[in-house]
Amino acid sequence: MSTRQVTAIGFDADDTLWQNEQFYRLTERHFASLLADFADETHISARLLDAEKRNLSHYGFGIKGFTLSMVETAVEVTEGRVPASVIAQILDIGRDLLRHPVESLPHVHETLEALAGRYFLVMITKGDLFDQERKLAQSGLGDYFDAVEIVSDKTAVTYRRIFSKLADGPERAMMVGNSLKSDIVPAIAAGSYGIFVPHELTWVFEHVEPPVEAPRFRQIAHLGELHSIIETIG
C-alpha cells in the first residue's frame, strides 16, 4: 500500500471536466421564448425550477427529467392550453441537448494525463446513464480513468461506498468538483478531501455555503492548480 496520504482522486463530470450548465441555460431561454405569449421569462424560469426540484425524486438528475419538467411547466403556465406544436418543440430541444457535442474545460486533459497511473482516478457523476456514458465516450477522457461510477445522487454514503470499494478508503481519497452540495460537502463528511473548482454557471440547486472551516476543504480556480494542491497534501 502506498505511503502517500492521498491514493485515489474522484472527479465530477458535468461542469468540472466538460461544459454542461451553459447548454441547459440556452435551452431554458429557448423554452421561455416558446411560452412568451403566456408569461415572462423570469416567471417561467421560476416555475421550471420548482418543477425540476419537485421531480428529482421521480426522474432523477439529467436531460430526460429536465425535458419532462419543461413539458409539465408548459402545461401549468398555460393552464392546460399549451399547443401540441409547442410540446413537440420542447421534445425537440430536449433531444438537441442529448446530441450536443462535448466541450472539455481548460486544463482537463493535461491534468488527468499527469495524474493517471500515479493515483487511482474515478469519475463520479450523477445523471442519466446513457447520456453520461455518451459524454464520456465523446470527451476522449475515458482512458485516464480506472473506474467510472454513475450514481443517482451523491451523499456521504455514496463516497464511503465508492472509495472503500475501489480504493484505500475515503480518508485517503479526494473528490474534485464544481458543486459544493454534491461534490464537496458530502465527500468531506465521508472523510475525504474536497477540492472545489467553481464554475460560473453552477445550477442554483447545487448552491450551499462553502465549508471553509473544514480542514480537508480546498478551493482552486481551475483544474490546472490541482497538482500543486495534491503536492501540499502529500
PDB file of C-alpha atoms in Angstrom:
ATOM      1  CA  MET A   1       0.000   0.000   0.000  1.00  0.00           C
ATOM      2  CA  SER A   2       1.266   3.477  -0.867  1.00  0.00           C
ATOM      3  CA  THR A   3       2.505   5.693   1.965  1.00  0.00           C
ATOM      4  CA  ARG A   4       1.013   8.768   0.312  1.00  0.00           C
ATOM      5  CA  GLN A   5      -1.803  10.457   2.186  1.00  0.00           C
ATOM      6  CA  VAL A   6      -3.968  10.527  -0.955  1.00  0.00           C
ATOM      7  CA  THR A   7      -4.077   7.497  -3.267  1.00  0.00           C
ATOM      8  CA  ALA A   8      -7.411   7.985  -5.056  1.00  0.00           C
ATOM      9  CA  ILE A   9      -8.979  11.008  -6.733  1.00  0.00           C
ATOM     10  CA  GLY A  10     -12.622  11.281  -7.727  1.00  0.00           C
ATOM     11  CA  PHE A  11     -13.706  13.725 -10.405  1.00  0.00           C
ATOM     12  CA  ASP A  12     -17.147  15.098 -11.046  1.00  0.00           C
ATOM     13  CA  ALA A  13     -18.004  15.264 -14.751  1.00  0.00           C
ATOM     14  CA  ASP A  14     -20.545  17.979 -15.677  1.00  0.00           C
ATOM     15  CA  ASP A  15     -19.021  21.469 -15.383  1.00  0.00           C
ATOM     16  CA  THR A  16     -15.856  20.019 -13.882  1.00  0.00           C
ATOM     17  CA  LEU A  17     -14.499  18.030 -16.834  1.00  0.00           C
ATOM     18  CA  TRP A  18     -16.771  19.416 -19.555  1.00  0.00           C
ATOM     19  CA  GLN A  19     -19.317  22.154 -20.142  1.00  0.00           C
ATOM     20  CA  ASN A  20     -22.898  21.306 -19.216  1.00  0.00           C
ATOM     21  CA  GLU A  21     -24.908  24.021 -17.473  1.00  0.00           C
ATOM     22  CA  GLN A  22     -24.437  26.573 -20.253  1.00  0.00           C
ATOM     23  CA  PHE A  23     -26.397  24.325 -22.616  1.00  0.00           C
ATOM     24  CA  TYR A  24     -29.205  23.998 -20.075  1.00  0.00           C
ATOM     25  CA  ARG A  25     -29.323  27.801 -19.769  1.00  0.00           C
ATOM     26  CA  LEU A  26     -29.574  28.223 -23.543  1.00  0.00           C
ATOM     27  CA  THR A  27     -32.300  25.583 -23.672  1.00  0.00           C
ATOM     28  CA  GLU A  28     -34.176  27.281 -20.838  1.00  0.00           C
ATOM     29  CA  ARG A  29     -34.168  30.589 -22.695  1.00  0.00           C
ATOM     30  CA  HIS A  30     -35.448  28.852 -25.835  1.00  0.00           C
ATOM     31  CA  PHE A  31     -38.141  27.181 -23.749  1.00  0.00           C
ATOM     32  CA  ALA A  32     -39.224  30.508 -22.251  1.00  0.00           C
ATOM     33  CA  SER A  33     -39.475  32.038 -25.724  1.00  0.00           C
ATOM     34  CA  LEU A  34     -41.938  29.300 -26.720  1.00  0.00           C
ATOM     35  CA  LEU A  35     -44.244  30.393 -23.889  1.00  0.00           C
ATOM     36  CA  ALA A  36     -43.715  34.143 -24.257  1.00  0.00           C
ATOM     37  CA  ASP A  37     -47.409  34.686 -25.029  1.00  0.00           C
ATOM     38  CA  PHE A  38     -48.373  33.272 -21.615  1.00  0.00           C
ATOM     39  CA  ALA A  39     -45.763  34.613 -19.140  1.00  0.00           C
ATOM     40  CA  ASP A  40     -42.447  36.429 -18.915  1.00  0.00           C
ATOM     41  CA  GLU A  41     -39.103  34.643 -18.840  1.00  0.00           C
ATOM     42  CA  THR A  42     -38.471  35.200 -15.117  1.00  0.00           C
ATOM     43  CA  HIS A  43     -41.795  33.646 -14.144  1.00  0.00           C
ATOM     44  CA  ILE A  44     -41.331  30.697 -16.493  1.00  0.00           C
ATOM     45  CA  SER A  45     -37.807  30.022 -15.204  1.00  0.00           C
ATOM     46  CA  ALA A  46     -39.017  30.088 -11.603  1.00  0.00           C
ATOM     47  CA  ARG A  47     -41.841  27.660 -12.375  1.00  0.00           C
ATOM     48  CA  LEU A  48     -39.425  25.386 -14.244  1.00  0.00           C
ATOM     49  CA  LEU A  49     -37.028  25.321 -11.295  1.00  0.00           C
ATOM     50  CA  ASP A  50     -39.905  24.413  -8.986  1.00  0.00           C
ATOM     51  CA  ALA A  51     -40.870  21.566 -11.314  1.00  0.00           C
ATOM     52  CA  GLU A  52     -37.289  20.293 -11.508  1.00  0.00           C
ATOM     53  CA  LYS A  53     -36.935  20.217  -7.727  1.00  0.00           C
ATOM     54  CA  ARG A  54     -40.328  18.556  -7.356  1.00  0.00           C
ATOM     55  CA  ASN A  55     -39.472  15.905  -9.925  1.00  0.00           C
ATOM     56  CA  LEU A  56     -35.974  14.954  -8.792  1.00  0.00           C
ATOM     57  CA  SER A  57     -37.323  12.116  -6.653  1.00  0.00           C
ATOM     58  CA  HIS A  58     -39.256  10.792  -9.653  1.00  0.00           C
ATOM     59  CA  TYR A  59     -36.948  11.314 -12.617  1.00  0.00           C
ATOM     60  CA  GLY A  60     -33.543  11.929 -11.045  1.00  0.00           C
ATOM     61  CA  PHE A  61     -30.906  14.236 -12.497  1.00  0.00           C
ATOM     62  CA  GLY A  62     -30.361  14.608 -16.222  1.00  0.00           C
ATOM     63  CA  ILE A  63     -31.764  15.767 -19.528  1.00  0.00           C
ATOM     64  CA  LYS A  64     -34.746  13.431 -19.654  1.00  0.00           C
ATOM     65  CA  GLY A  65     -36.042  14.659 -16.302  1.00  0.00           C
ATOM     66  CA  PHE A  66     -35.365  18.254 -17.375  1.00  0.00           C
ATOM     67  CA  THR A  67     -37.388  17.723 -20.562  1.00  0.00           C
ATOM     68  CA  LEU A  68     -40.319  16.245 -18.670  1.00  0.00           C
ATOM     69  CA  SER A  69     -40.183  19.188 -16.259  1.00  0.00           C
ATOM     70  CA  MET A  70     -40.345  21.585 -19.205  1.00  0.00           C
ATOM     71  CA  VAL A  71     -43.444  19.813 -20.504  1.00  0.00           C
ATOM     72  CA  GLU A  72     -45.038  19.933 -17.045  1.00  0.00           C
ATOM     73  CA  THR A  73     -44.204  23.617 -16.680  1.00  0.00           C
ATOM     74  CA  ALA A  74     -45.670  24.405 -20.087  1.00  0.00           C
ATOM     75  CA  VAL A  75     -48.946  22.752 -19.084  1.00  0.00           C
ATOM     76  CA  GLU A  76     -49.017  24.632 -15.763  1.00  0.00           C
ATOM     77  CA  VAL A  77     -48.091  28.069 -17.109  1.00  0.00           C
ATOM     78  CA  THR A  78     -50.674  27.874 -19.889  1.00  0.00           C
ATOM     79  CA  GLU A  79     -53.313  26.310 -17.626  1.00  0.00           C
ATOM     80  CA  GLY A  80     -53.537  23.357 -19.971  1.00  0.00           C
ATOM     81  CA  ARG A  81     -53.771  25.433 -23.150  1.00  0.00           C
ATOM     82  CA  VAL A  82     -50.252  24.784 -24.449  1.00  0.00           C
ATOM     83  CA  PRO A  83     -50.444  23.929 -28.180  1.00  0.00           C
ATOM     84  CA  ALA A  84     -49.337  20.485 -29.289  1.00  0.00           C
ATOM     85  CA  SER A  85     -46.832  22.162 -31.607  1.00  0.00           C
ATOM     86  CA  VAL A  86     -45.098  23.722 -28.576  1.00  0.00           C
ATOM     87  CA  ILE A  87     -44.933  20.358 -26.804  1.00  0.00           C
ATOM     88  CA  ALA A  88     -43.324  18.940 -29.949  1.00  0.00           C
ATOM     89  CA  GLN A  89     -40.747  21.756 -29.944  1.00  0.00           C
ATOM     90  CA  ILE A  90     -39.977  21.135 -26.255  1.00  0.00           C
ATOM     91  CA  LEU A  91     -39.302  17.481 -27.030  1.00  0.00           C
ATOM     92  CA  ASP A  92     -37.092  18.540 -29.936  1.00  0.00           C
ATOM     93  CA  ILE A  93     -34.945  20.855 -27.812  1.00  0.00           C
ATOM     94  CA  GLY A  94     -34.628  18.086 -25.212  1.00  0.00           C
ATOM     95  CA  ARG A  95     -33.320  15.769 -27.917  1.00  0.00           C
ATOM     96  CA  ASP A  96     -30.947  18.503 -29.073  1.00  0.00           C
ATOM     97  CA  LEU A  97     -29.447  18.566 -25.570  1.00  0.00           C
ATOM     98  CA  LEU A  98     -28.869  14.821 -25.773  1.00  0.00           C
ATOM     99  CA  ARG A  99     -26.981  15.282 -29.045  1.00  0.00           C
ATOM    100  CA  HIS A 100     -24.904  18.296 -28.044  1.00  0.00           C
ATOM    101  CA  PRO A 101     -21.140  17.923 -28.631  1.00  0.00           C
ATOM    102  CA  VAL A 102     -18.938  17.622 -25.563  1.00  0.00           C
ATOM    103  CA  GLU A 103     -16.635  20.574 -24.816  1.00  0.00           C
ATOM    104  CA  SER A 104     -13.863  19.841 -22.320  1.00  0.00           C
ATOM    105  CA  LEU A 105     -12.983  22.588 -19.874  1.00  0.00           C
ATOM    106  CA  PRO A 106      -9.494  24.149 -19.737  1.00  0.00           C
ATOM    107  CA  HIS A 107      -6.616  22.151 -18.207  1.00  0.00           C
ATOM    108  CA  VAL A 108      -8.611  18.896 -18.095  1.00  0.00           C
ATOM    109  CA  HIS A 109      -6.567  16.740 -20.463  1.00  0.00           C
ATOM    110  CA  GLU A 110      -3.143  17.750 -19.163  1.00  0.00           C
ATOM    111  CA  THR A 111      -4.225  17.405 -15.531  1.00  0.00           C
ATOM    112  CA  LEU A 112      -5.654  13.921 -15.978  1.00  0.00           C
ATOM    113  CA  GLU A 113      -2.659  12.848 -18.044  1.00  0.00           C
ATOM    114  CA  ALA A 114      -0.280  13.964 -15.272  1.00  0.00           C
ATOM    115  CA  LEU A 115      -2.244  12.112 -12.572  1.00  0.00           C
ATOM    116  CA  ALA A 116      -3.150   8.913 -14.434  1.00  0.00           C
ATOM    117  CA  GLY A 117      -1.047   5.959 -13.303  1.00  0.00           C
ATOM    118  CA  ARG A 118       0.116   7.770 -10.175  1.00  0.00           C
ATOM    119  CA  TYR A 119      -3.290   7.828  -8.487  1.00  0.00           C
ATOM    120  CA  PHE A 120      -6.432   5.752  -8.786  1.00  0.00           C
ATOM    121  CA  LEU A 121      -8.732   8.012 -10.816  1.00  0.00           C
ATOM    122  CA  VAL A 122     -12.500   7.540 -10.728  1.00  0.00           C
ATOM    123  CA  MET A 123     -15.148   9.638 -12.431  1.00  0.00           C
ATOM    124  CA  ILE A 124     -18.142  10.001 -10.116  1.00  0.00           C
ATOM    125  CA  THR A 125     -21.137  11.589 -11.768  1.00  0.00           C
ATOM    126  CA  LYS A 126     -24.888  11.669 -11.381  1.00  0.00           C
ATOM    127  CA  GLY A 127     -27.424  11.886 -14.160  1.00  0.00           C
ATOM    128  CA  ASP A 128     -28.862   9.775 -16.924  1.00  0.00           C
ATOM    129  CA  LEU A 129     -26.794   6.619 -17.519  1.00  0.00           C
ATOM    130  CA  PHE A 130     -26.907   6.697 -21.324  1.00  0.00           C
ATOM    131  CA  ASP A 131     -26.205  10.414 -21.566  1.00  0.00           C
ATOM    132  CA  GLN A 132     -23.270  10.357 -19.169  1.00  0.00           C
ATOM    133  CA  GLU A 133     -21.792   7.343 -20.967  1.00  0.00           C
ATOM    134  CA  ARG A 134     -22.211   9.205 -24.278  1.00  0.00           C
ATOM    135  CA  LYS A 135     -20.465  12.309 -22.981  1.00  0.00           C
ATOM    136  CA  LEU A 136     -17.580  10.318 -21.527  1.00  0.00           C
ATOM    137  CA  ALA A 137     -17.089   8.469 -24.807  1.00  0.00           C
ATOM    138  CA  GLN A 138     -17.162  11.689 -26.846  1.00  0.00           C
ATOM    139  CA  SER A 139     -14.878  13.527 -24.440  1.00  0.00           C
ATOM    140  CA  GLY A 140     -11.886  11.290 -25.117  1.00  0.00           C
ATOM    141  CA  LEU A 141     -11.158  11.217 -21.377  1.00  0.00           C
ATOM    142  CA  GLY A 142     -12.183   7.645 -20.664  1.00  0.00           C
ATOM    143  CA  ASP A 143      -8.698   6.134 -20.860  1.00  0.00           C
ATOM    144  CA  TYR A 144      -7.481   8.288 -17.982  1.00  0.00           C
ATOM    145  CA  PHE A 145      -9.909   6.741 -15.512  1.00  0.00           C
ATOM    146  CA  ASP A 146      -9.516   3.485 -13.623  1.00  0.00           C
ATOM    147  CA  ALA A 147     -13.250   3.390 -12.863  1.00  0.00           C
ATOM    148  CA  VAL A 148     -16.477   5.209 -13.648  1.00  0.00           C
ATOM    149  CA  GLU A 149     -19.398   5.471 -11.213  1.00  0.00           C
ATOM    150  CA  ILE A 150     -22.710   6.897 -12.467  1.00  0.00           C
ATOM    151  CA  VAL A 151     -24.943   7.343  -9.434  1.00  0.00           C
ATOM    152  CA  SER A 152     -28.468   8.582  -8.732  1.00  0.00           C
ATOM    153  CA  ASP A 153     -27.231  11.068  -6.127  1.00  0.00           C
ATOM    154  CA  LYS A 154     -24.061  11.990  -4.262  1.00  0.00           C
ATOM    155  CA  THR A 155     -24.068  11.646  -0.483  1.00  0.00           C
ATOM    156  CA  ALA A 156     -21.508  10.819   2.184  1.00  0.00           C
ATOM    157  CA  VAL A 157     -22.693   7.210   1.938  1.00  0.00           C
ATOM    158  CA  THR A 158     -22.019   7.265  -1.808  1.00  0.00           C
ATOM    159  CA  TYR A 159     -18.432   8.394  -1.338  1.00  0.00           C
ATOM    160  CA  ARG A 160     -17.740   5.980   1.506  1.00  0.00           C
ATOM    161  CA  ARG A 161     -19.023   3.108  -0.616  1.00  0.00           C
ATOM    162  CA  ILE A 162     -17.069   4.043  -3.737  1.00  0.00           C
ATOM    163  CA  PHE A 163     -13.753   4.873  -2.077  1.00  0.00           C
ATOM    164  CA  SER A 164     -13.958   1.838   0.213  1.00  0.00           C
ATOM    165  CA  LYS A 165     -14.775  -0.490  -2.676  1.00  0.00           C
ATOM    166  CA  LEU A 166     -12.333   0.851  -5.244  1.00  0.00           C
ATOM    167  CA  ALA A 167      -9.522   2.453  -3.266  1.00  0.00           C
ATOM    168  CA  ASP A 168      -7.907   2.646   0.184  1.00  0.00           C
ATOM    169  CA  GLY A 169     -10.952   4.167   1.853  1.00  0.00           C
ATOM    170  CA  PRO A 170     -12.393   7.699   1.931  1.00  0.00           C
ATOM    171  CA  GLU A 171      -9.720   9.030   4.277  1.00  0.00           C
ATOM    172  CA  ARG A 172      -7.089   8.526   1.563  1.00  0.00           C
ATOM    173  CA  ALA A 173      -9.208   9.963  -1.233  1.00  0.00           C
ATOM    174  CA  MET A 174     -10.197  13.349  -2.541  1.00  0.00           C
ATOM    175  CA  MET A 175     -13.181  14.488  -4.570  1.00  0.00           C
ATOM    176  CA  VAL A 176     -12.821  17.255  -7.149  1.00  0.00           C
ATOM    177  CA  GLY A 177     -15.854  19.111  -8.458  1.00  0.00           C
ATOM    178  CA  ASN A 178     -17.787  22.313  -9.051  1.00  0.00           C
ATOM    179  CA  SER A 179     -20.772  21.565  -6.799  1.00  0.00           C
ATOM    180  CA  LEU A 180     -20.375  22.288  -3.109  1.00  0.00           C
ATOM    181  CA  LYS A 181     -23.609  20.441  -2.371  1.00  0.00           C
ATOM    182  CA  SER A 182     -22.896  17.267  -4.347  1.00  0.00           C
ATOM    183  CA  ASP A 183     -19.122  17.025  -4.694  1.00  0.00           C
ATOM    184  CA  ILE A 184     -17.537  18.748  -1.725  1.00  0.00           C
ATOM    185  CA  VAL A 185     -19.671  18.780   1.425  1.00  0.00           C
ATOM    186  CA  PRO A 186     -20.655  15.060   1.315  1.00  0.00           C
ATOM    187  CA  ALA A 187     -17.121  13.976   0.375  1.00  0.00           C
ATOM    188  CA  ILE A 188     -15.705  15.820   3.377  1.00  0.00           C
ATOM    189  CA  ALA A 189     -18.438  14.290   5.560  1.00  0.00           C
ATOM    190  CA  ALA A 190     -17.290  10.874   4.350  1.00  0.00           C
ATOM    191  CA  GLY A 191     -13.732  11.661   5.496  1.00  0.00           C
ATOM    192  CA  SER A 192     -12.219  12.634   2.140  1.00  0.00           C
ATOM    193  CA  TYR A 193     -10.653  15.839   0.904  1.00  0.00           C
ATOM    194  CA  GLY A 194     -12.986  18.103  -1.052  1.00  0.00           C
ATOM    195  CA  ILE A 195     -11.414  20.226  -3.792  1.00  0.00           C
ATOM    196  CA  PHE A 196     -13.841  22.885  -5.001  1.00  0.00           C
ATOM    197  CA  VAL A 197     -13.412  24.148  -8.574  1.00  0.00           C
ATOM    198  CA  PRO A 198     -16.063  26.874  -9.081  1.00  0.00           C
ATOM    199  CA  HIS A 199     -17.907  27.120 -12.369  1.00  0.00           C
ATOM    200  CA  GLU A 200     -19.651  30.364 -13.238  1.00  0.00           C
ATOM    201  CA  LEU A 201     -22.904  28.638 -14.198  1.00  0.00           C
ATOM    202  CA  THR A 202     -23.395  26.032 -11.468  1.00  0.00           C
ATOM    203  CA  TRP A 203     -27.106  25.166 -11.124  1.00  0.00           C
ATOM    204  CA  VAL A 204     -28.771  27.060  -8.267  1.00  0.00           C
ATOM    205  CA  PHE A 205     -29.954  23.774  -6.740  1.00  0.00           C
ATOM    206  CA  GLU A 206     -26.302  22.896  -6.070  1.00  0.00           C
ATOM    207  CA  HIS A 207     -25.537  26.062  -4.087  1.00  0.00           C
ATOM    208  CA  VAL A 208     -24.638  25.798  -0.382  1.00  0.00           C
ATOM    209  CA  GLU A 209     -22.185  27.674   1.799  1.00  0.00           C
ATOM    210  CA  PRO A 210     -18.573  26.528   1.389  1.00  0.00           C
ATOM    211  CA  PRO A 211     -17.264  24.542   4.380  1.00  0.00           C
ATOM    212  CA  VAL A 212     -14.322  26.909   4.855  1.00  0.00           C
ATOM    213  CA  GLU A 213     -13.657  25.725   8.426  1.00  0.00           C
ATOM    214  CA  ALA A 214     -13.275  22.073   7.393  1.00  0.00           C
ATOM    215  CA  PRO A 215      -9.593  21.032   7.487  1.00  0.00           C
ATOM    216  CA  ARG A 216      -9.979  18.970   4.332  1.00  0.00           C
ATOM    217  CA  PHE A 217     -11.602  21.708   2.232  1.00  0.00           C
ATOM    218  CA  ARG A 218      -9.616  23.344  -0.556  1.00  0.00           C
ATOM    219  CA  GLN A 219     -10.591  25.710  -3.376  1.00  0.00           C
ATOM    220  CA  ILE A 220      -8.794  26.224  -6.674  1.00  0.00           C
ATOM    221  CA  ALA A 221      -9.510  28.491  -9.627  1.00  0.00           C
ATOM    222  CA  HIS A 222      -9.181  25.768 -12.274  1.00  0.00           C
ATOM    223  CA  LEU A 223      -8.002  22.187 -12.671  1.00  0.00           C
ATOM    224  CA  GLY A 224      -4.541  23.347 -13.658  1.00  0.00           C
ATOM    225  CA  GLU A 225      -3.962  24.152  -9.968  1.00  0.00           C
ATOM    226  CA  LEU A 226      -4.916  20.690  -8.749  1.00  0.00           C
ATOM    227  CA  HIS A 227      -1.460  19.137  -8.927  1.00  0.00           C
ATOM    228  CA  SER A 228       0.078  21.738  -6.617  1.00  0.00           C
ATOM    229  CA  ILE A 229      -2.732  21.193  -4.096  1.00  0.00           C
ATOM    230  CA  ILE A 230      -2.110  17.459  -4.130  1.00  0.00           C
ATOM    231  CA  GLU A 231       1.608  18.032  -3.550  1.00  0.00           C
ATOM    232  CA  THR A 232       0.907  20.130  -0.441  1.00  0.00           C
ATOM    233  CA  ILE A 233      -1.304  17.357   0.973  1.00  0.00           C
ATOM    234  CA  GLY A 234       1.171  14.585   0.228  1.00  0.00           C
TER     235      GLY A 234
END
